[in-house]
Tab-separated table of C-alpha atoms in Angstrom:
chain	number	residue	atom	x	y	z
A	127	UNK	CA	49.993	-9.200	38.863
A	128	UNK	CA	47.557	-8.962	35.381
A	129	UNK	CA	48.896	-10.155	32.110
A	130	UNK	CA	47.952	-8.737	28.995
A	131	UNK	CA	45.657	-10.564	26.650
A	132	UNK	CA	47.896	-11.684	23.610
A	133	UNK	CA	46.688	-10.142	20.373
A	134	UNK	CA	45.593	-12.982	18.928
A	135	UNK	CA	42.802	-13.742	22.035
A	136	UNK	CA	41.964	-10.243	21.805
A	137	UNK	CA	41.168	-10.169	18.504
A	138	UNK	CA	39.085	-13.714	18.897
A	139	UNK	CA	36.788	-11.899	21.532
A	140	UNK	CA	36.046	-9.427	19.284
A	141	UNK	CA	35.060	-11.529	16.089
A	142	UNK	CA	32.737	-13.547	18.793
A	143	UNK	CA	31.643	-10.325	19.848
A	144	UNK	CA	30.278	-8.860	16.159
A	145	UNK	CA	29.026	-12.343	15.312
A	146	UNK	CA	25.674	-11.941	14.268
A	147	UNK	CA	23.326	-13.803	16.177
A	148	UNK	CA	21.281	-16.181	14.466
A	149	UNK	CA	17.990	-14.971	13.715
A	150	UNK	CA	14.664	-16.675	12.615
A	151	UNK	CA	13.137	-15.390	8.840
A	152	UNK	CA	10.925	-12.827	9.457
A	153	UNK	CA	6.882	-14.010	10.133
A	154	UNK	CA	4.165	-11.428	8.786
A	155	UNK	CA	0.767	-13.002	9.656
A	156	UNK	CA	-1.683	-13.281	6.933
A	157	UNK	CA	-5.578	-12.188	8.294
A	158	UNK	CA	-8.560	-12.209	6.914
A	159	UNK	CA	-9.756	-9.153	4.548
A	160	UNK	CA	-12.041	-6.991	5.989
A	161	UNK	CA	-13.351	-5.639	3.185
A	162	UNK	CA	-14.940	-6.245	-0.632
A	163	UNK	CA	-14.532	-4.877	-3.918
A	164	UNK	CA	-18.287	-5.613	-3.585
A	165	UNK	CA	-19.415	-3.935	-0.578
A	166	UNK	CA	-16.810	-1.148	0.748
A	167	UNK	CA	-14.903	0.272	-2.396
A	168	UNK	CA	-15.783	3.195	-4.489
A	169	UNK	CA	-13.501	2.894	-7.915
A	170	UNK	CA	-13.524	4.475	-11.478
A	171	UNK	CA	-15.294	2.334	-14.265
A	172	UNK	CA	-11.716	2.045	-15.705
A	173	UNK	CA	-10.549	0.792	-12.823
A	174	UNK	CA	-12.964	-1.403	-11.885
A	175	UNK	CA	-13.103	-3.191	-15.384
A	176	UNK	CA	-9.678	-3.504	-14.505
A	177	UNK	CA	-9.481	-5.636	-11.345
A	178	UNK	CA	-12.826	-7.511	-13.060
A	179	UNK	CA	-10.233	-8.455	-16.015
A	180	UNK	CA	-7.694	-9.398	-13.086
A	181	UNK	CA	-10.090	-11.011	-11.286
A	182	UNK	CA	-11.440	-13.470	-14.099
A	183	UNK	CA	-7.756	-14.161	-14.963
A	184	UNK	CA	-7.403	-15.918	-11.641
A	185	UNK	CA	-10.758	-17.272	-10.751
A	186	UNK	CA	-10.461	-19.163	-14.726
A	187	UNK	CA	-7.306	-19.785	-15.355
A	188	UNK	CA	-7.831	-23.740	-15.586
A	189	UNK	CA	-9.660	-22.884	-18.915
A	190	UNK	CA	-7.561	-20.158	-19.982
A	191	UNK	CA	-4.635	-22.208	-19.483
A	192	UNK	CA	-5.365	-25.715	-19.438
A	193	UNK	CA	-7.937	-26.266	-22.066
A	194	UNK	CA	-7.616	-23.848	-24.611
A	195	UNK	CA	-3.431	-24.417	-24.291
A	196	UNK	CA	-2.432	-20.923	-23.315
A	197	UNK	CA	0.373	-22.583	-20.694
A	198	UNK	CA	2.084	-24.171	-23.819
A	199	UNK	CA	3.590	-20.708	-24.580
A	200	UNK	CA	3.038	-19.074	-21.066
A	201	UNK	CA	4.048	-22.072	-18.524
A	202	UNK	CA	4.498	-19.169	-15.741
A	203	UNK	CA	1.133	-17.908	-16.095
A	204	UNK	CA	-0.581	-19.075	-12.943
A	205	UNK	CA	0.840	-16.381	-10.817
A	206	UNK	CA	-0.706	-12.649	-10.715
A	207	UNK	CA	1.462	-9.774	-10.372
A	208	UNK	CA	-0.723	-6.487	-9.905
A	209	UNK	CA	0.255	-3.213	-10.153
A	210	UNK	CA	-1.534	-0.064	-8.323
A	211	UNK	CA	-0.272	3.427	-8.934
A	212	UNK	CA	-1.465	6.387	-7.741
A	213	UNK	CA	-1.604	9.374	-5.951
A	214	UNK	CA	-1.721	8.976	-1.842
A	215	UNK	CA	-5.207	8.731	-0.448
A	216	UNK	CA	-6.913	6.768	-3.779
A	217	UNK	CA	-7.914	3.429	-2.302
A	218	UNK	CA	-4.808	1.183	-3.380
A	219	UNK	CA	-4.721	-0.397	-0.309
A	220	UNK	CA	-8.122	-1.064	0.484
A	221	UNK	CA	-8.602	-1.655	-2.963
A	222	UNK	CA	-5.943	-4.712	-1.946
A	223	UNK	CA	-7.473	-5.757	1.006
A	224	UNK	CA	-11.107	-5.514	-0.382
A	225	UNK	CA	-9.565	-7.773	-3.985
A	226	UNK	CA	-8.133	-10.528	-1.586
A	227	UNK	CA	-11.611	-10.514	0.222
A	228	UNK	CA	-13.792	-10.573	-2.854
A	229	UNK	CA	-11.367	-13.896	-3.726
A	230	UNK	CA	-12.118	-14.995	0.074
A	231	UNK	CA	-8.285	-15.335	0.243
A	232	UNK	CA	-6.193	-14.096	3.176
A	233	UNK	CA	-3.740	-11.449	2.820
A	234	UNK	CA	-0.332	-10.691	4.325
A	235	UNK	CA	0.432	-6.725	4.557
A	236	UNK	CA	3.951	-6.050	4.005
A	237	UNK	CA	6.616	-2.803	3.777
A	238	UNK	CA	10.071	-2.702	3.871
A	239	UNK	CA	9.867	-2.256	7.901
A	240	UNK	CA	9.076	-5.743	7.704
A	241	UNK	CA	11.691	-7.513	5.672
A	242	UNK	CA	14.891	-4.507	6.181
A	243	UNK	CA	17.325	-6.455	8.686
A	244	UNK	CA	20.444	-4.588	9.872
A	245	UNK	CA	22.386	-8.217	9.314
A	246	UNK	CA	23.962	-8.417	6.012
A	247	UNK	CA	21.766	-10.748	3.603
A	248	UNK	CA	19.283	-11.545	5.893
A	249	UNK	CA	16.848	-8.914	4.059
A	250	UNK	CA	17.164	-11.289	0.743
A	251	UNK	CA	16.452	-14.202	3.488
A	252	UNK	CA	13.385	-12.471	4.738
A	253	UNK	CA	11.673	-11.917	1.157
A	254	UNK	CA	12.032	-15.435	-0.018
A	255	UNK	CA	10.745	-16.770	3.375
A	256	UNK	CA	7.898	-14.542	2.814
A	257	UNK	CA	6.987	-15.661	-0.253
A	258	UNK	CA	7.570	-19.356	1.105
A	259	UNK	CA	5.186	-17.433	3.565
A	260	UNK	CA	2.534	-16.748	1.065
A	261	UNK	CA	2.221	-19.824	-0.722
A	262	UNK	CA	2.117	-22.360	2.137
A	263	UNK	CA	-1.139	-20.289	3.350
A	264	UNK	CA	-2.245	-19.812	-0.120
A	265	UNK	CA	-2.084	-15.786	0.993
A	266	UNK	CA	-2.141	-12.978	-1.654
A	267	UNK	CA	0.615	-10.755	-0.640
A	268	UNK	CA	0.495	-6.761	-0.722
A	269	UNK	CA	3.723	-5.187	-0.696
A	270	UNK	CA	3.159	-1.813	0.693
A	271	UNK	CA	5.411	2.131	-0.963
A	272	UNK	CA	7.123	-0.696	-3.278
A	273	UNK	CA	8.753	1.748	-5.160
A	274	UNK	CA	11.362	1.211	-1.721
A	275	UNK	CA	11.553	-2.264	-2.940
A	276	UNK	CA	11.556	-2.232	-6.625
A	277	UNK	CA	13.665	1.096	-7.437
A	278	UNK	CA	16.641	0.965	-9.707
A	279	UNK	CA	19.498	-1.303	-9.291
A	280	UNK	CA	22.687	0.766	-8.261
A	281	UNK	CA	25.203	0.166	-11.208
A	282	UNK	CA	28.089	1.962	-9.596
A	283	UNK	CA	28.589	-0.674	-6.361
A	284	UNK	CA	30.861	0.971	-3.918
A	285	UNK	CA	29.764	0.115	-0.617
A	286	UNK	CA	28.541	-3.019	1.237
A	287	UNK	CA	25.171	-1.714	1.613
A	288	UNK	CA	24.633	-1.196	-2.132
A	289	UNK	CA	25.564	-4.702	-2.468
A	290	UNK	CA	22.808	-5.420	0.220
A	291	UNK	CA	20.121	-3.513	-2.032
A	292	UNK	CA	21.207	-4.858	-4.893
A	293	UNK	CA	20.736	-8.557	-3.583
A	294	UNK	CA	17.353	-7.937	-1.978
A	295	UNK	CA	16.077	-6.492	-5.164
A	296	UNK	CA	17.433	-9.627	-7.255
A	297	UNK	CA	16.009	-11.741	-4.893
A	298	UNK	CA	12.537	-10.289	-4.974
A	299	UNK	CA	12.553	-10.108	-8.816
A	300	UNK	CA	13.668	-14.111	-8.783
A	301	UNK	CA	10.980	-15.040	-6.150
A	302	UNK	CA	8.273	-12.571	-7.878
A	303	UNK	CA	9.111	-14.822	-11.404
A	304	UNK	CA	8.576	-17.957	-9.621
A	305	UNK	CA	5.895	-17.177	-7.497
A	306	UNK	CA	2.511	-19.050	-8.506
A	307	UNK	CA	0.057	-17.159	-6.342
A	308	UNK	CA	-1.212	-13.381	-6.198
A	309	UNK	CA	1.292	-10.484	-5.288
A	310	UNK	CA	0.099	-7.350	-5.330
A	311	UNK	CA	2.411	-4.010	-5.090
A	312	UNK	CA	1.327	-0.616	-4.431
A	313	UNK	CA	3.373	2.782	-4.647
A	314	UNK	CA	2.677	6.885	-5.267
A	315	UNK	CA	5.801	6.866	-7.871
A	316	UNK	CA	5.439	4.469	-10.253
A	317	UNK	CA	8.678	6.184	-12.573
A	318	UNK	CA	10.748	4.868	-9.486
A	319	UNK	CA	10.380	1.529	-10.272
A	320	UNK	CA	13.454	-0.893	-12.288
A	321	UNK	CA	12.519	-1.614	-15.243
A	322	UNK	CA	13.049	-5.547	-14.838
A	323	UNK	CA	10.240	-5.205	-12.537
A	324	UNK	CA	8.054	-3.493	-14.420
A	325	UNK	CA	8.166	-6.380	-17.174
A	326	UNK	CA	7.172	-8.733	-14.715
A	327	UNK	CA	3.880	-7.485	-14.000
A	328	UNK	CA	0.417	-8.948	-15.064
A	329	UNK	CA	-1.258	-6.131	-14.863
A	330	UNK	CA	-0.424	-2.375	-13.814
A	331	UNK	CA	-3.545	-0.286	-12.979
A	332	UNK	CA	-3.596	3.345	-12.627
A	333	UNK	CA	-5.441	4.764	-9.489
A	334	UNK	CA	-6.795	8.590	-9.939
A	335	UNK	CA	-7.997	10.581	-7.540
A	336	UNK	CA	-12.169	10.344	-8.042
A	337	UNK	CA	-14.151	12.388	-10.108
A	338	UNK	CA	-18.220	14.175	-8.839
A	339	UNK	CA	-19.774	10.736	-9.603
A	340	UNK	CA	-17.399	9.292	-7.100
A	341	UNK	CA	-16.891	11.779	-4.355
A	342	UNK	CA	-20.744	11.119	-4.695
A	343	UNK	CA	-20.564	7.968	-3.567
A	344	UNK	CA	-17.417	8.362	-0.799
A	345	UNK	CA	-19.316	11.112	0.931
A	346	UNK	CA	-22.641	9.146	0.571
A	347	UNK	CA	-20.854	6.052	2.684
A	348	UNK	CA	-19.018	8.443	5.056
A	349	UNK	CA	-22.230	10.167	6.018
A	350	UNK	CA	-23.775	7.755	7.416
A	351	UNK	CA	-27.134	7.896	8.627
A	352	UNK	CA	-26.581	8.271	12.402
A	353	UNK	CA	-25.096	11.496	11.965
A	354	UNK	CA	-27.277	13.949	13.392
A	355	UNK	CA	-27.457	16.831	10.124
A	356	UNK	CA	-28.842	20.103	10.702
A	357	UNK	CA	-30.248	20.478	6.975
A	358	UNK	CA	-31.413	18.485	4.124
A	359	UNK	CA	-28.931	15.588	3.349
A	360	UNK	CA	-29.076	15.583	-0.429
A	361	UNK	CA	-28.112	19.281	-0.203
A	362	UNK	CA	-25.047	18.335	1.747
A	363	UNK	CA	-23.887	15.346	-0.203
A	364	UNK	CA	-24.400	18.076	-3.410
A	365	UNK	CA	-22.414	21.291	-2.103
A	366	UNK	CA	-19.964	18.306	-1.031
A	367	UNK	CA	-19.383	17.082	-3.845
A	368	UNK	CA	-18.583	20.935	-5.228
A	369	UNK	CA	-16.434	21.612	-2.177
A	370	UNK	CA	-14.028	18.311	-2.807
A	371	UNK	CA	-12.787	18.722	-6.027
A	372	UNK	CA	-9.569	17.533	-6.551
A	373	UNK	CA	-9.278	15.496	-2.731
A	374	UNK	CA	-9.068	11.823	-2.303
A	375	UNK	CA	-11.313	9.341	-0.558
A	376	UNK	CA	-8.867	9.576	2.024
A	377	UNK	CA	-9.140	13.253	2.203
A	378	UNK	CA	-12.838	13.042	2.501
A	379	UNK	CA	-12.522	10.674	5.281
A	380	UNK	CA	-9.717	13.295	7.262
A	381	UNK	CA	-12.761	16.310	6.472
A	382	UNK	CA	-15.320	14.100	8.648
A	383	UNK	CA	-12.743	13.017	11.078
A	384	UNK	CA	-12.080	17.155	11.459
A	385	UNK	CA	-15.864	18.052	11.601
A	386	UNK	CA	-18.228	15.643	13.426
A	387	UNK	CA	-16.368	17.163	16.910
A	388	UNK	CA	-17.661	20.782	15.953
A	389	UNK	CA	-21.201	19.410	16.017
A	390	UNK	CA	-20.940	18.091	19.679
A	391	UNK	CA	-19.216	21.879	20.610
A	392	UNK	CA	-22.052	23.703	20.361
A	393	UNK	CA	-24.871	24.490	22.558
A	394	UNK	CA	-28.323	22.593	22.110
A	395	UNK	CA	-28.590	19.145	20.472
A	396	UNK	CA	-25.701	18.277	18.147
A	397	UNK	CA	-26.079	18.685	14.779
A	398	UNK	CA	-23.258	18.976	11.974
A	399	UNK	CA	-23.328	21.509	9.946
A	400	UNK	CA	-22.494	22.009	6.021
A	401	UNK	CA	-20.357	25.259	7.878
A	402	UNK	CA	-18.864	22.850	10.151
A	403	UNK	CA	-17.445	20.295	6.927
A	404	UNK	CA	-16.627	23.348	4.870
A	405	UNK	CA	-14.352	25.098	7.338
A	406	UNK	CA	-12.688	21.230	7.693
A	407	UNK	CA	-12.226	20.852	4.017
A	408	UNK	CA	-10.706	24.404	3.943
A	409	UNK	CA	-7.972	22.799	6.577
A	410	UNK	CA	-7.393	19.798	4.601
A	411	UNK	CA	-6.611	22.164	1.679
A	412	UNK	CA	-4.356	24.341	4.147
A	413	UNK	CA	-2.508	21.038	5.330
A	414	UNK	CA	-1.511	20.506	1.413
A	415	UNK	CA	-0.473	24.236	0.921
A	416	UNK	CA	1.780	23.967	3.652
A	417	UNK	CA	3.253	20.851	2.288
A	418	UNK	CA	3.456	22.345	-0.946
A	419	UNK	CA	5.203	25.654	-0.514
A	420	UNK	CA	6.857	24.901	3.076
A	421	UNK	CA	10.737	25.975	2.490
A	422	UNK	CA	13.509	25.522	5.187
A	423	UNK	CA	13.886	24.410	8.336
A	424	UNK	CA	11.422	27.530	9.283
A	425	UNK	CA	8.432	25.573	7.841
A	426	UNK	CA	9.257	21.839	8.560
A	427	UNK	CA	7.005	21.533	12.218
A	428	UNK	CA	4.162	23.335	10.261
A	429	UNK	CA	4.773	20.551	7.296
A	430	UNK	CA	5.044	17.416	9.979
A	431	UNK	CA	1.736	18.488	11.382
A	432	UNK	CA	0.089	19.085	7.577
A	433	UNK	CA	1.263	15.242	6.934
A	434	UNK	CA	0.080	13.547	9.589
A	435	UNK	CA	-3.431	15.683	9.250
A	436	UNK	CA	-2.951	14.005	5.688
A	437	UNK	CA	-1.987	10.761	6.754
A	438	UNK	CA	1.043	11.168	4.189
A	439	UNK	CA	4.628	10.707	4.943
């Protein structure tokens, strides 16, 4: 004959049931860049005077700093907090990746994915251990859509969860403050950001999407010279140029991925023609105008298919 459970078990059970386990800080590993500002970026001469201002900052900040005095009134100057804003598609993650390289530092890749836990507090947790992270590998750290990080504080606290946001962003704004290495943040909407955080930063620099000189230069180092072309290369990379007003690098990229197929579809040799990347920059500029004036439910597959032809989300 069974006995009931008192209450008091019962409810014991339960509270070992919901215990969170104990779980280790998140590990992101830092790698080596891949690219240069150097060798593999194509950037505005604002920008670029930019990241060369950013860049002396860090390679000379003994002299900066140490002997002409500047730590006296700025003694948490030796760490770099960049900025990149943009539209999608404008390089501010390569531009990242190709920075760290150009400083021969490694770099640790990080979104909110990476550092969100469903535990209460252990997001906070996970972003000081990453900075921890950053600076025992001597790592610049790229923070990935950090407007999801850094957006406004929620004044009106009702719920646990708010709480939770609230502490992660303190906790990143603390570590950020403290932090004597290179962090660098990337996002599409800048206007999301807190305002503490913006007051933080070293440097903010504003990414655009490129002008004819370069689109020049992107569709000079995406056609590269194994392509087979059916006419006169300068001709392409000049009715190009005409054709891609107003797309990113990124774009550019998604119009090659799109055309070098048709040139292996036809019959006789292959060879890619200027039809062939017209008719694919004419379905990159589709994929926007569905994202653009798609309405309803009606239009949302069309949309999902037009983003990840984009490579937006």
């Amino acid at each position: 004959m069974s006995t009931a459970k008192a209450p008091s078990t019962l409810l014991n059970q339960a509270r070992e049931f919901n215990k969170a386990p104990e779980k280790p800080p998140t590990q992101i590993r830092s790698r080596t860049p891949r690219f240069t500002l150097e060798q593999d970026v194509t950037l505005s001469l604002t920008v670029q005077q930019q990241l060369a201002e950013a860049m002396t900052k860090i390679q000379h900040y003994d002299t900066i700093y140490h002997q002409w005095g500047f730590a006296a009134v700025d003694p948490t100057g030796q760490g770099v907090a960049l900025n990149f804003y943009g539209p999608p598609g404008t390089g501010k993650t390569l531009t990242a990746e190709a920075l760290a390289g150009s400083l021969q530092q490694p770099i640790m890749m990080v979104s909110i994915a990476d550092l969100e836990s469903k535990f209460m507090g252990e997001t906070a947790k996970n972003i000081a251990s990453l900075f921890r992270q950053a600076s025992e590998e001597g790592a610049i750290l790229f923070f990935d859509e950090a407007d999801t990080l850094l957006g406004k504080r929620l004044s009106s606290v009702t719920q646990g969860i708010d709480n939770e946001v609230n502490a992660m962003r303190s906790t990143l704004l603390i570590e950020l403050e403290k932090h004597q290495g290179i962090a660098i943040f990337a996002t599409n909407f800048v206007k999301n950001y807190d305002p503490a955080f913006l007051s933080r930063i070293t440097q903010h620099i504003g990414f655009e999407l490129p002008g004819e000189a370069e689109r020049l230069a992107i569709w000079s180092k995406m056609l590269v010279s194994g392509i087979p072309l059916a006419g006169d290369r300068q001709s392409y990379l000049h009715e190009l140029v005409m054709l891609s007003d107003a797309l990113s690098g990124r774009d550019i990229r998604n119009c090659l991925r799109l055309a070098l197929p048709k040139a292996l579809m036809g019959e006789g040799p292959p060879r890619l023609t200027l039809s062939h990347l017209s008719e694919s920059i004419a379905r990159v500029r589709q994929a926007y105008s569905a994202i653009n004036s798609g309405a309803g439910n009606a239009a949302s597959s069309q949309i999902d298919v037009a983003k990840k032809l984009l490579g937006v989300s």
